[in-house]
N, CA, C and O of each residue as an XYZ file, in Angstrom:
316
protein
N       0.837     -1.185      0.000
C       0.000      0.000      0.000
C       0.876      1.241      0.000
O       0.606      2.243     -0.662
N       1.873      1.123      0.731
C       2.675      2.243      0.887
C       3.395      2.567     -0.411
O       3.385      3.691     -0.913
N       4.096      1.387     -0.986
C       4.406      1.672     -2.522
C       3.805      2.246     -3.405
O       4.457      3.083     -4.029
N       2.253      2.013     -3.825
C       1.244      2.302     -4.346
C       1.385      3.563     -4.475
O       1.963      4.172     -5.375
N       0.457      4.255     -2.890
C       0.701      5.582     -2.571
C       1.808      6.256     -3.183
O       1.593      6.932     -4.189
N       3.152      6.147     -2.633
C       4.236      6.630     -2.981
C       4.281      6.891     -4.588
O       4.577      7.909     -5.212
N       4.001      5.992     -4.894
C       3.858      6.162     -6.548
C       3.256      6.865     -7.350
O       3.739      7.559     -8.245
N       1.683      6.654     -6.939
C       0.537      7.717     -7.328
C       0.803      9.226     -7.156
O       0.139     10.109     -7.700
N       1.992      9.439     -6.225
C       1.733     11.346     -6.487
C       2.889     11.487     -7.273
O       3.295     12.637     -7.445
N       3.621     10.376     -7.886
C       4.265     10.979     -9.086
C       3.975     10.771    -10.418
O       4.527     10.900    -11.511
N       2.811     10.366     -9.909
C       2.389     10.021    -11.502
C       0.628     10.604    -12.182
O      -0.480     10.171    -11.866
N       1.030     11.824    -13.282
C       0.009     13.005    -13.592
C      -1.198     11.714    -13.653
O      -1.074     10.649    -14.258
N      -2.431     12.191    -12.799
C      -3.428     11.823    -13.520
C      -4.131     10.195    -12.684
O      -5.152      9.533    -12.871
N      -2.656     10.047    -11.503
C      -3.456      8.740    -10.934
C      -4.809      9.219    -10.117
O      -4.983     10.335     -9.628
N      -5.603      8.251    -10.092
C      -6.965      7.958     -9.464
C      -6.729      7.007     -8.490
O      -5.742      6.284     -8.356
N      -8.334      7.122     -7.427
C      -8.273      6.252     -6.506
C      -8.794      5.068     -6.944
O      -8.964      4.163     -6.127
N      -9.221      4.845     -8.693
C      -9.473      3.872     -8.655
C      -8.075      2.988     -9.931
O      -8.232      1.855    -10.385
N      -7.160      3.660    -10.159
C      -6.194      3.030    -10.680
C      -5.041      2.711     -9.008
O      -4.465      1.672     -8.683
N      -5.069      3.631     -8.518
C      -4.384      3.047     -7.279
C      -4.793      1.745     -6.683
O      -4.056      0.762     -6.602
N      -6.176      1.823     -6.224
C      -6.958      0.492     -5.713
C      -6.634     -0.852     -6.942
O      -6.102     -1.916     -6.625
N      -6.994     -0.577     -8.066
C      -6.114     -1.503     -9.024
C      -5.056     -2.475     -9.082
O      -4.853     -3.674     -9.273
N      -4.481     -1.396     -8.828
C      -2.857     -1.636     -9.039
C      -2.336     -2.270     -7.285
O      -1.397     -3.052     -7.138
N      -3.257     -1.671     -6.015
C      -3.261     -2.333     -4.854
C      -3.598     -4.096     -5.214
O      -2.754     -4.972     -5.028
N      -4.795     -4.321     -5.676
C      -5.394     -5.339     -5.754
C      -4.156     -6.489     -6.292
O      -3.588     -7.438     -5.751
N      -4.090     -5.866     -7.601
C      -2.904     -7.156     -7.858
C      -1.658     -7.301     -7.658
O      -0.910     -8.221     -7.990
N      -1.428     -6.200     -7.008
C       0.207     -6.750     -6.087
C      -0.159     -7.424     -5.073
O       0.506     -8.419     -4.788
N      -1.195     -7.101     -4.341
C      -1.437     -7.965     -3.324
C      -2.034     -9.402     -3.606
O      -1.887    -10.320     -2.800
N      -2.606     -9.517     -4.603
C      -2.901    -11.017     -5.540
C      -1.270    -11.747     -5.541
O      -0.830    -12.735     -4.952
N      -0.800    -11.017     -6.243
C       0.682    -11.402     -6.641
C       0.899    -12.568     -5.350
O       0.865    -13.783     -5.545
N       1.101    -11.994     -4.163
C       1.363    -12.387     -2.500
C       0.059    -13.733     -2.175
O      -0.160    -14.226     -1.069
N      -0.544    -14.040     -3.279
C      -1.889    -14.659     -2.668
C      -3.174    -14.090     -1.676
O      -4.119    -14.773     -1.284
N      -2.918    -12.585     -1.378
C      -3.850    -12.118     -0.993
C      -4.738    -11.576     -1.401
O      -4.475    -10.866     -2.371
N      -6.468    -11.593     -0.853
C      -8.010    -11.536     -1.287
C      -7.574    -10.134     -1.065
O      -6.941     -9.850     -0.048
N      -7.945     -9.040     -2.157
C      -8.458     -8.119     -1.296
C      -9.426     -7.188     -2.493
O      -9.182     -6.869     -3.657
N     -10.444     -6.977     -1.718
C     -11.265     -6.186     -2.848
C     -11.567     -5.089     -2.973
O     -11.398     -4.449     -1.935
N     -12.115     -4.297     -4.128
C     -12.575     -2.798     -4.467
C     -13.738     -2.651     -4.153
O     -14.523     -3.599     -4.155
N     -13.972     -1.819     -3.925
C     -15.133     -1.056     -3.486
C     -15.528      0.442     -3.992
O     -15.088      1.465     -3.467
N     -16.370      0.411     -5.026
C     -16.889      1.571     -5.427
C     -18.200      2.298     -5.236
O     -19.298      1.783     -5.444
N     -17.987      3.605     -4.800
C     -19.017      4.333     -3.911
C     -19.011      5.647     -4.571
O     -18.150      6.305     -5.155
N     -20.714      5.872     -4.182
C     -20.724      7.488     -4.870
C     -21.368      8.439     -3.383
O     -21.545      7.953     -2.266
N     -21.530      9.349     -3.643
C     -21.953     10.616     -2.889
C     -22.105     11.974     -3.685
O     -21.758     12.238     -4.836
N     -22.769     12.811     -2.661
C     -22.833     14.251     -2.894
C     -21.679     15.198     -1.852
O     -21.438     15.170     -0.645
N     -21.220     15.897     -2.845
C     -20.380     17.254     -1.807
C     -21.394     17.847     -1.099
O     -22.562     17.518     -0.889
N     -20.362     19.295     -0.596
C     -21.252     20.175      0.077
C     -22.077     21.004     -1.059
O     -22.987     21.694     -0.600
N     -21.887     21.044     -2.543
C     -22.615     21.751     -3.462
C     -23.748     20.889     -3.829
O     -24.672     21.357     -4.494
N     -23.746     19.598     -3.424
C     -24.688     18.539     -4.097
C     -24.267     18.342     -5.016
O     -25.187     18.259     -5.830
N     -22.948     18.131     -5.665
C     -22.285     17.405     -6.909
C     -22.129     15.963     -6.545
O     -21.734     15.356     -5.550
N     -22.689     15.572     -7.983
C     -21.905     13.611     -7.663
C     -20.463     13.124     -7.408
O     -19.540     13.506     -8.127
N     -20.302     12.381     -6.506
C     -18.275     11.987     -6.651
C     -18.726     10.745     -6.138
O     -19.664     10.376     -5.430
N     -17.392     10.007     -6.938
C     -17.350      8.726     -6.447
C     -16.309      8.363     -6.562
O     -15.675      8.831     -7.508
N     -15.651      7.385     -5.684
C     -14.467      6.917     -4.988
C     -14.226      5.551     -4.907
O     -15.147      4.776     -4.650
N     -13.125      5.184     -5.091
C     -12.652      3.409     -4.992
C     -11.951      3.942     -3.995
O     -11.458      5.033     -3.706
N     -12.079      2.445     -3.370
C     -10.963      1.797     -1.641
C     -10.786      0.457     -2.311
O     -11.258     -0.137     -3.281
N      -9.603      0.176     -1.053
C      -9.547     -1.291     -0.822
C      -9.619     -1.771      0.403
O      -9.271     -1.192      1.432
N     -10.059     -2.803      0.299
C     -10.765     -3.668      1.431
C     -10.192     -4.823      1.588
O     -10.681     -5.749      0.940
N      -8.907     -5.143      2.553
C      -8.503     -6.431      2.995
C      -9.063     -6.855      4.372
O      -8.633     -6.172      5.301
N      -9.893     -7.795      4.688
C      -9.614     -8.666      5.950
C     -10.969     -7.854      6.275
O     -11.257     -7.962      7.467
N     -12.047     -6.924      5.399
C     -12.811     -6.163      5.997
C     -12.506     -4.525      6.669
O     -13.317     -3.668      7.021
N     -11.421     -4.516      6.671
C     -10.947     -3.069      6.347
C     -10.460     -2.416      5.224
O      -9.938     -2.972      4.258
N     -10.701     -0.817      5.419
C     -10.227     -0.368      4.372
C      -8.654      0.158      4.788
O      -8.238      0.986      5.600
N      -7.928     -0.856      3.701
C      -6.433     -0.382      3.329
C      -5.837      0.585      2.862
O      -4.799      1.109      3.268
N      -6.777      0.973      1.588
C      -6.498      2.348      0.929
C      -7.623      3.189      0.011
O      -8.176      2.855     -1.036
N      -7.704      4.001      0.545
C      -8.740      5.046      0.067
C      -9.004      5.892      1.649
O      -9.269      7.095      1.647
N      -8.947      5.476      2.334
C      -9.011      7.158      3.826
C     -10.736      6.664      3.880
O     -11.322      5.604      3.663
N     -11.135      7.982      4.270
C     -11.801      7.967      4.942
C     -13.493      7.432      3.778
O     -13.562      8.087      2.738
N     -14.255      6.740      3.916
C     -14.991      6.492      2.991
C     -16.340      6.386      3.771
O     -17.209      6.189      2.922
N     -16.821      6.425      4.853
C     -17.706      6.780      5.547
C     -19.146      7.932      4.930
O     -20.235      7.925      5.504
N     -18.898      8.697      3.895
C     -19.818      9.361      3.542
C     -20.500      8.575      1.680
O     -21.495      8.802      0.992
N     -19.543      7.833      1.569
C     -19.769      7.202      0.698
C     -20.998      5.942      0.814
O     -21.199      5.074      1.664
N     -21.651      6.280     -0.391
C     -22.815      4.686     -0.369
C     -21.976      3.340     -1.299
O     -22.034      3.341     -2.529
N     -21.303      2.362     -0.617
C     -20.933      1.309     -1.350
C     -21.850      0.876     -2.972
O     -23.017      0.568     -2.732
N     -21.576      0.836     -4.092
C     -22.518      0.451     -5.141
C     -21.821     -0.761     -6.408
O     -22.286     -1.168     -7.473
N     -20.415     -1.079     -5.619
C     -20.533     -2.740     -6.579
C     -19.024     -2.685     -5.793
O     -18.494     -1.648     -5.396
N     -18.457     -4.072     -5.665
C     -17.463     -4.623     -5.716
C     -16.635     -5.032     -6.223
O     -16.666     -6.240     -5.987
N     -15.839     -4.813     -6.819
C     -14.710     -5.747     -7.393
C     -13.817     -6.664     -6.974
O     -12.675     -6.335     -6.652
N     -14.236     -7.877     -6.936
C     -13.350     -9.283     -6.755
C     -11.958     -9.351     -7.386
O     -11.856     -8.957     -8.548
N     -10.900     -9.797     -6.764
C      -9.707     -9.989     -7.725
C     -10.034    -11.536     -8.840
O     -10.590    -12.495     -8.306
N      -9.708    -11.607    -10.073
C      -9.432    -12.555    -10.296
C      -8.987    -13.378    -10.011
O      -7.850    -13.199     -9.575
N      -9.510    -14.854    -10.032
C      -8.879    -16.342     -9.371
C      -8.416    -16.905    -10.385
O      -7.879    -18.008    -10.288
């Protein structure tokens, strides 16, 4: 995760959902489950946003704080 991160702010244009990505299958790589989670919401203007995390063991690993978010599909790693 920390690699990930580290990576994403040097590179124009990463997202939280190419980060969560790119989380998923390094951690596949290792044999570990871990899945995406994509969620939308409203700001304080009432604009739409939506956000990917990752989710190992039932926590979220990477994406912060996601609490205002409504979960709306999952992504499984490939087996």
């Amino acid at each position: 995760i920390w690699a990930v991160t580290s990576v994403s702010r040097r590179i124009p244009g990463s997202t939280c959902l190419t980060q969560a990505l790119a989380a998923q299958a390094l951690l596949g790589r290792s044999g570990h489950h871990a899945t995406i989670q994509i969620g939308v919401a409203k700001d304080e203007q009432s604009r739409f946003e939506a956000h990917a995390w990752l989710l190992f063991g039932g926590c979220v690993i990477l994406g912060g704080e996601v609490d205002r978010f409504t979960s709306i599909i999952a992504v499984e790693p490939k087996r």
